[in-house]
Each structure stands twice: as structure tokens, then as C-alpha cells.
mmCIF file of C-alpha atoms in Angstrom:
data_model
loop_
_atom_site.group_PDB
_atom_site.id
_atom_site.type_symbol
_atom_site.label_atom_id
_atom_site.label_comp_id
_atom_site.label_asym_id
_atom_site.label_seq_id
_atom_site.Cartn_x
_atom_site.Cartn_y
_atom_site.Cartn_z
ATOM 1 C CA SER A 27 73.668 133.645 62.719
ATOM 2 C CA GLN A 28 75.601 136.820 62.272
ATOM 3 C CA THR A 29 75.259 139.478 59.654
ATOM 4 C CA ILE A 30 76.687 143.007 58.176
ATOM 5 C CA HIS A 31 74.744 145.997 56.753
ATOM 6 C CA GLN A 32 76.596 148.101 55.410
ATOM 7 C CA TRP A 33 74.717 150.963 52.768
ATOM 8 C CA PRO A 34 74.949 152.555 50.470
ATOM 9 C CA ALA A 35 76.994 150.764 48.380
ATOM 10 C CA THR A 36 77.784 153.823 45.638
ATOM 11 C CA LEU A 37 78.044 157.009 46.711
ATOM 12 C CA VAL A 38 78.938 160.695 44.774
ATOM 13 C CA GLN A 39 79.045 163.741 46.631
ATOM 14 C CA PRO A 40 80.350 166.962 45.786
ATOM 15 C CA VAL A 41 83.445 169.035 47.440
ATOM 16 C CA GLY A 42 82.443 170.119 50.702
ATOM 17 C CA SER A 43 79.400 167.889 51.389
ATOM 18 C CA PRO A 44 78.942 166.111 54.490
ATOM 19 C CA LEU A 45 78.547 162.573 55.021
ATOM 20 C CA SER A 46 77.439 159.454 56.828
ATOM 21 C CA LEU A 47 77.813 155.571 55.914
ATOM 22 C CA GLU A 48 76.304 153.603 58.103
ATOM 23 C CA CYS A 49 76.696 149.967 59.056
ATOM 24 C CA THR A 50 75.206 147.585 61.878
ATOM 25 C CA VAL A 51 75.383 143.822 62.817
ATOM 26 C CA GLU A 52 72.875 141.712 63.587
ATOM 27 C CA GLY A 53 72.761 139.047 66.070
ATOM 28 C CA THR A 54 75.247 138.803 68.451
ATOM 29 C CA SER A 55 76.565 141.429 71.554
ATOM 30 C CA ASN A 56 79.251 143.889 71.835
ATOM 31 C CA PRO A 57 81.166 143.330 68.798
ATOM 32 C CA ASN A 58 84.309 145.102 67.743
ATOM 33 C CA LEU A 59 84.162 147.363 65.189
ATOM 34 C CA TYR A 60 86.093 148.926 62.125
ATOM 35 C CA TRP A 61 85.827 151.222 59.619
ATOM 36 C CA TYR A 62 88.455 150.524 56.547
ATOM 37 C CA ARG A 63 89.518 152.742 53.698
ATOM 38 C CA GLN A 64 90.519 151.187 49.996
ATOM 39 C CA ALA A 65 92.250 154.710 48.123
ATOM 40 C CA ALA A 66 93.134 153.664 44.658
ATOM 41 C CA GLY A 67 96.139 151.400 44.232
ATOM 42 C CA ARG A 68 96.734 151.299 47.932
ATOM 43 C CA GLY A 69 95.715 148.523 50.186
ATOM 44 C CA LEU A 70 92.730 148.851 52.679
ATOM 45 C CA GLN A 71 93.893 150.997 55.836
ATOM 46 C CA LEU A 72 92.263 151.056 59.071
ATOM 47 C CA LEU A 73 90.137 154.538 59.408
ATOM 48 C CA PHE A 74 88.649 154.053 63.188
ATOM 49 C CA TYR A 75 87.638 150.999 65.383
ATOM 50 C CA SER A 76 85.612 151.049 68.218
ATOM 51 C CA VAL A 77 85.332 147.991 71.483
ATOM 52 C CA GLY A 78 82.127 149.453 72.847
ATOM 53 C CA ILE A 79 79.387 152.307 72.879
ATOM 54 C CA GLY A 80 80.736 155.819 72.678
ATOM 55 C CA GLN A 81 84.053 153.799 72.063
ATOM 56 C CA ILE A 82 86.109 155.309 69.243
ATOM 57 C CA SER A 83 89.522 155.077 68.486
ATOM 58 C CA SER A 84 91.642 157.005 65.299
ATOM 59 C CA GLU A 85 94.473 155.132 63.441
ATOM 60 C CA VAL A 86 94.513 158.021 61.241
ATOM 61 C CA PRO A 87 94.742 161.778 61.416
ATOM 62 C CA GLN A 88 91.868 162.654 58.813
ATOM 63 C CA ASN A 89 88.947 164.973 57.191
ATOM 64 C CA LEU A 90 86.462 161.648 59.100
ATOM 65 C CA SER A 91 85.140 160.872 62.185
ATOM 66 C CA ALA A 92 83.365 158.093 63.734
ATOM 67 C CA SER A 93 80.454 157.623 66.226
ATOM 68 C CA ARG A 94 78.752 154.190 68.048
ATOM 69 C CA PRO A 95 75.549 155.879 69.623
ATOM 70 C CA GLN A 96 74.122 151.910 69.905
ATOM 71 C CA ASP A 97 75.891 148.283 70.295
ATOM 72 C CA ARG A 98 76.064 147.134 66.672
ATOM 73 C CA GLN A 99 75.873 150.899 64.945
ATOM 74 C CA PHE A 100 78.775 152.115 63.798
ATOM 75 C CA ILE A 101 78.893 155.237 61.658
ATOM 76 C CA LEU A 102 81.288 156.793 59.666
ATOM 77 C CA SER A 103 81.017 160.790 58.679
ATOM 78 C CA SER A 104 82.732 163.981 57.844
ATOM 79 C CA LYS A 105 81.356 167.655 57.780
ATOM 80 C CA LYS A 106 82.613 168.586 54.242
ATOM 81 C CA LEU A 107 84.015 166.212 52.117
ATOM 82 C CA LEU A 108 87.317 166.492 50.469
ATOM 83 C CA LEU A 109 88.337 164.927 47.111
ATOM 84 C CA SER A 110 91.164 163.424 48.699
ATOM 85 C CA ASP A 111 88.282 161.131 50.857
ATOM 86 C CA SER A 112 87.026 159.428 47.654
ATOM 87 C CA GLY A 113 87.641 155.580 48.229
ATOM 88 C CA PHE A 114 85.903 152.782 48.788
ATOM 89 C CA TYR A 115 85.157 152.224 52.623
ATOM 90 C CA LEU A 116 84.413 148.920 54.359
ATOM 91 C CA CYS A 117 82.767 148.269 57.576
ATOM 92 C CA ALA A 118 83.780 145.439 60.151
ATOM 93 C CA TRP A 119 83.064 143.414 63.046
ATOM 94 C CA SER A 120 84.715 140.571 65.181
ATOM 95 C CA PRO A 121 83.931 139.035 68.775
ATOM 96 C CA THR A 122 85.666 140.410 71.750
ATOM 97 C CA VAL A 123 87.852 137.469 71.495
ATOM 98 C CA VAL A 124 88.975 138.502 67.944
ATOM 99 C CA GLU A 125 89.521 135.454 65.452
ATOM 100 C CA LYS A 126 88.557 136.802 62.336
ATOM 101 C CA LEU A 127 86.959 140.069 60.910
ATOM 102 C CA PHE A 128 83.330 139.653 59.363
ATOM 103 C CA PHE A 129 82.954 142.436 56.427
ATOM 104 C CA GLY A 130 80.221 144.273 54.753
ATOM 105 C CA SER A 131 79.998 144.615 51.118
ATOM 106 C CA GLY A 132 81.722 147.949 51.222
ATOM 107 C CA THR A 133 81.241 151.884 50.280
ATOM 108 C CA GLN A 134 82.443 153.226 46.693
ATOM 109 C CA LEU A 135 82.398 156.759 47.881
ATOM 110 C CA SER A 136 82.917 159.182 44.696
ATOM 111 C CA VAL A 137 83.729 163.381 46.305
ATOM 112 C CA LEU A 138 83.652 165.227 43.009
ATOM 113 C CA GLY B 14 105.564 149.983 61.538
ATOM 114 C CA ASN B 15 103.777 146.967 60.091
ATOM 115 C CA SER B 16 103.264 146.543 56.397
ATOM 116 C CA VAL B 17 102.581 143.808 54.407
ATOM 117 C CA THR B 18 103.826 143.764 50.741
ATOM 118 C CA GLN B 19 101.770 141.667 47.981
ATOM 119 C CA MET B 20 102.920 141.332 44.851
ATOM 120 C CA GLU B 21 101.480 143.333 41.652
ATOM 121 C CA GLY B 22 98.598 142.407 39.144
ATOM 122 C CA PRO B 23 96.475 141.963 37.715
ATOM 123 C CA VAL B 24 97.196 138.440 37.302
ATOM 124 C CA THR B 25 95.632 136.882 34.091
ATOM 125 C CA LEU B 26 95.491 132.860 33.956
ATOM 126 C CA SER B 27 93.845 130.079 31.988
ATOM 127 C CA GLU B 28 91.771 127.650 34.050
ATOM 128 C CA GLU B 29 94.041 124.388 35.564
ATOM 129 C CA ALA B 30 96.998 126.747 35.852
ATOM 130 C CA PHE B 31 98.775 127.270 39.155
ATOM 131 C CA LEU B 32 98.615 129.867 41.333
ATOM 132 C CA THR B 33 101.114 132.174 43.345
ATOM 133 C CA ILE B 34 100.373 134.826 44.443
ATOM 134 C CA ASN B 35 103.101 136.559 46.830
ATOM 135 C CA CYS B 36 103.470 138.378 50.267
ATOM 136 C CA THR B 37 105.988 139.274 52.237
ATOM 137 C CA TYR B 38 105.072 140.927 55.780
ATOM 138 C CA THR B 39 107.056 143.391 58.359
ATOM 139 C CA ALA B 40 106.072 143.217 62.203
ATOM 140 C CA THR B 41 107.781 143.533 65.531
ATOM 141 C CA GLY B 42 106.715 140.335 67.563
ATOM 142 C CA TYR B 43 104.954 137.003 66.175
ATOM 143 C CA PRO B 44 101.454 138.364 64.128
ATOM 144 C CA SER B 45 99.119 136.053 62.852
ATOM 145 C CA LEU B 46 98.766 135.949 59.259
ATOM 146 C CA PHE B 47 95.751 135.906 56.995
ATOM 147 C CA TRP B 48 94.274 136.076 53.257
ATOM 148 C CA TYR B 49 91.339 137.765 52.482
ATOM 149 C CA VAL B 50 88.989 137.318 49.276
ATOM 150 C CA GLN B 51 86.688 140.043 47.949
ATOM 151 C CA TYR B 52 84.575 138.209 45.059
ATOM 152 C CA PRO B 53 82.638 140.336 42.689
ATOM 153 C CA GLY B 54 79.924 142.505 44.795
ATOM 154 C CA GLU B 55 80.844 140.928 47.925
ATOM 155 C CA GLY B 56 82.211 142.247 51.054
ATOM 156 C CA LEU B 57 86.073 140.847 52.140
ATOM 157 C CA GLN B 58 86.119 136.812 53.284
ATOM 158 C CA LEU B 59 88.178 135.392 55.611
ATOM 159 C CA LEU B 60 89.746 133.136 53.109
ATOM 160 C CA LEU B 61 92.589 131.133 55.211
ATOM 161 C CA LYS B 62 94.973 132.106 58.390
ATOM 162 C CA ALA B 63 98.275 131.333 60.096
ATOM 163 C CA THR B 64 99.071 131.983 63.878
ATOM 164 C CA LYS B 65 102.780 130.625 63.840
ATOM 165 C CA ALA B 66 106.121 130.151 62.360
ATOM 166 C CA ASP B 67 105.397 127.055 60.383
ATOM 167 C CA ASP B 68 101.608 126.751 60.116
ATOM 168 C CA LYS B 69 100.387 126.358 57.278
ATOM 169 C CA GLY B 70 96.271 127.547 56.610
ATOM 170 C CA SER B 71 94.304 125.414 53.842
ATOM 171 C CA ASN B 72 90.882 126.591 52.020
ATOM 172 C CA LYS B 73 88.874 125.566 49.220
ATOM 173 C CA GLY B 74 91.852 123.879 47.322
ATOM 174 C CA PHE B 75 94.046 127.339 48.619
ATOM 175 C CA GLU B 76 97.380 127.091 50.611
ATOM 176 C CA ALA B 77 99.467 129.200 52.637
ATOM 177 C CA THR B 78 102.462 128.735 54.997
ATOM 178 C CA TYR B 79 103.717 131.052 57.489
ATOM 179 C CA ARG B 80 107.273 131.438 56.690
ATOM 180 C CA LYS B 81 109.089 133.189 59.509
ATOM 181 C CA GLU B 82 112.604 133.036 58.089
ATOM 182 C CA THR B 83 111.697 134.637 55.445
ATOM 183 C CA THR B 84 108.453 136.415 56.597
ATOM 184 C CA SER B 85 106.370 135.627 53.666
ATOM 185 C CA PHE B 86 103.019 133.700 53.530
ATOM 186 C CA HIS B 87 102.461 133.215 49.817
ATOM 187 C CA LEU B 88 99.046 132.334 48.573
ATOM 188 C CA GLU B 89 99.501 129.252 46.064
ATOM 189 C CA LYS B 90 96.740 126.834 44.512
ATOM 190 C CA GLY B 91 97.598 123.450 42.330
ATOM 191 C CA SER B 92 94.769 124.215 39.131
ATOM 192 C CA VAL B 93 92.308 127.716 39.379
ATOM 193 C CA GLN B 94 89.089 127.464 38.447
ATOM 194 C CA VAL B 95 86.900 130.653 36.655
ATOM 195 C CA SER B 96 85.184 131.278 40.251
ATOM 196 C CA ASP B 97 88.080 132.266 41.867
ATOM 197 C CA SER B 98 88.200 135.103 39.735
ATOM 198 C CA ALA B 99 88.418 138.288 42.842
ATOM 199 C CA VAL B 100 90.682 139.903 45.137
ATOM 200 C CA TYR B 101 93.250 138.550 47.432
ATOM 201 C CA PHE B 102 94.435 140.485 50.128
ATOM 202 C CA CYS B 103 96.974 139.776 52.573
ATOM 203 C CA ALA B 104 96.906 140.650 55.996
ATOM 204 C CA LEU B 105 98.369 140.352 59.451
ATOM 205 C CA ASP B 106 97.600 141.032 62.688
ATOM 206 C CA ALA B 107 100.056 142.227 65.267
ATOM 207 C CA GLY B 108 98.049 140.993 68.216
ATOM 208 C CA GLY B 109 98.773 142.288 71.839
ATOM 209 C CA THR B 110 97.058 145.759 71.959
ATOM 210 C CA SER B 111 96.809 145.342 67.948
ATOM 211 C CA TYR B 112 94.508 142.629 68.393
ATOM 212 C CA GLY B 113 92.085 143.063 65.828
ATOM 213 C CA LYS B 114 93.383 145.363 63.938
ATOM 214 C CA LEU B 115 94.862 144.150 60.527
ATOM 215 C CA THR B 116 97.394 145.605 58.294
ATOM 216 C CA PHE B 117 96.578 144.888 54.775
ATOM 217 C CA GLY B 118 98.263 144.269 51.520
ATOM 218 C CA GLN B 119 97.438 146.480 48.203
ATOM 219 C CA GLY B 120 95.636 143.458 47.186
ATOM 220 C CA THR B 121 96.040 141.368 43.700
ATOM 221 C CA ILE B 122 93.171 141.112 41.378
ATOM 222 C CA LEU B 123 93.458 137.389 39.706
ATOM 223 C CA THR B 124 90.992 137.029 36.685
ATOM 224 C CA VAL B 125 90.886 133.114 35.106
ATOM 225 C CA HIS B 126 89.941 132.272 32.186
ATOM 226 C CA PRO B 127 88.047 129.635 30.814
#
């Protein structure tokens, strides 16, 4: 069966520090991969999605970037965190023929 | 652009009460509609979905009907349990080139007391 792993579960970082959140999927090949963020009091917003290795599409301009170095690995990064980057980050995957998304358990990021 | 609006929470109910969480959407074309649920400490899980007008999605006693005329997809359950306490998200997939990229509402926190 397929599983998705996302870590860490919580993270507290100072403003200006770098960020790296990692997400891996097991049990499937060539998944679509997604990064979502939920800021306080707001809905989930799609940040990035990827349909293959090295292919990244950004949905909103921001201080973050994403990379997909391997088929089932999706990384969310920042060189210098801002206070506004605080939020709940969710990684998700779907089959190429999308019926639904499967979400990881999320990372609560607090930038202080 | 596409958008989803959910009723504001939090919602607090007693066990066996009737639940309605309202959801309305704005989208071009014919989106698919979803309800996702997030239990404490877990990731989002698909609860139910509907892919065309008048479809009814159902799962675990929850139901939602795709109403194109009112652009709504309200979630209902006749008798809630304590174990239903979670955050509920309404979402749409506009399809076409947006396939797989969901637009979510802000989520509704449901707390059910014994």
C-alpha cells in the first residue's frame, strides 16, 4: 500500500534562518506531488505541484521554493524565513490519473 | 478565479445531534467537489466526493449533494458521535488543466460532546 511521510511534525525557526521540509512517498511510481499551506484562520492554499522529477510549478509568488530530486521525494525550502511563512504545511500526492489526494500529517512551522 | 466558502466555526454539538456544515463555491465549468476531514494529529483524509451535478457523496454516515443551481455542497450527518470531532474542509477541483489542484475552504472545527 502507499504511504506518505512528512517531517518534522513541528518546527520553530528564527526569522532569516533557512528551511527544509521533506516529504517522501512509498508504494507508488511517478506520483503527482503537492505542497499546501494553511495560514492561521485561512484555508489551505496550494503552493507548488510537480508532475515529474525536476518539474515544479509554483502557484503563488513567495519566499519559498520546491524541488523534486527523486521520483518520490518533494522538498520545500527557503533561504531566509519571514514571519509570514508561519503556518501549517501539508504535503500530498495523487496518482497520475487523479481521483483524490493523499495527505501527509503536516508540519506546523512557527517563525519567531 | 475559483473559491470555496465554508460556514465559520467552531461548531459545538452534543452527541446524536444533527450536523450541517455549509459550503458554497465559485468556479468556471464543472468542478468536482470534495469534503476532507482532519482528525487531531493526522493529515487530511478524503471523506466523500461528487463529480457532477445532483450526485450525492456519502461515507461514514455523512452526506453531501452537489447542487449546481445553488453552487453548494453542504455536509450533513443525522447523528454525530464524539469520534466525529475534527476539522472539515470543503474543496473543489476545477478539472482540465487544474486537475488535481484543489481549492480549499478555510475549514470548520467540529467538537462533539458526550
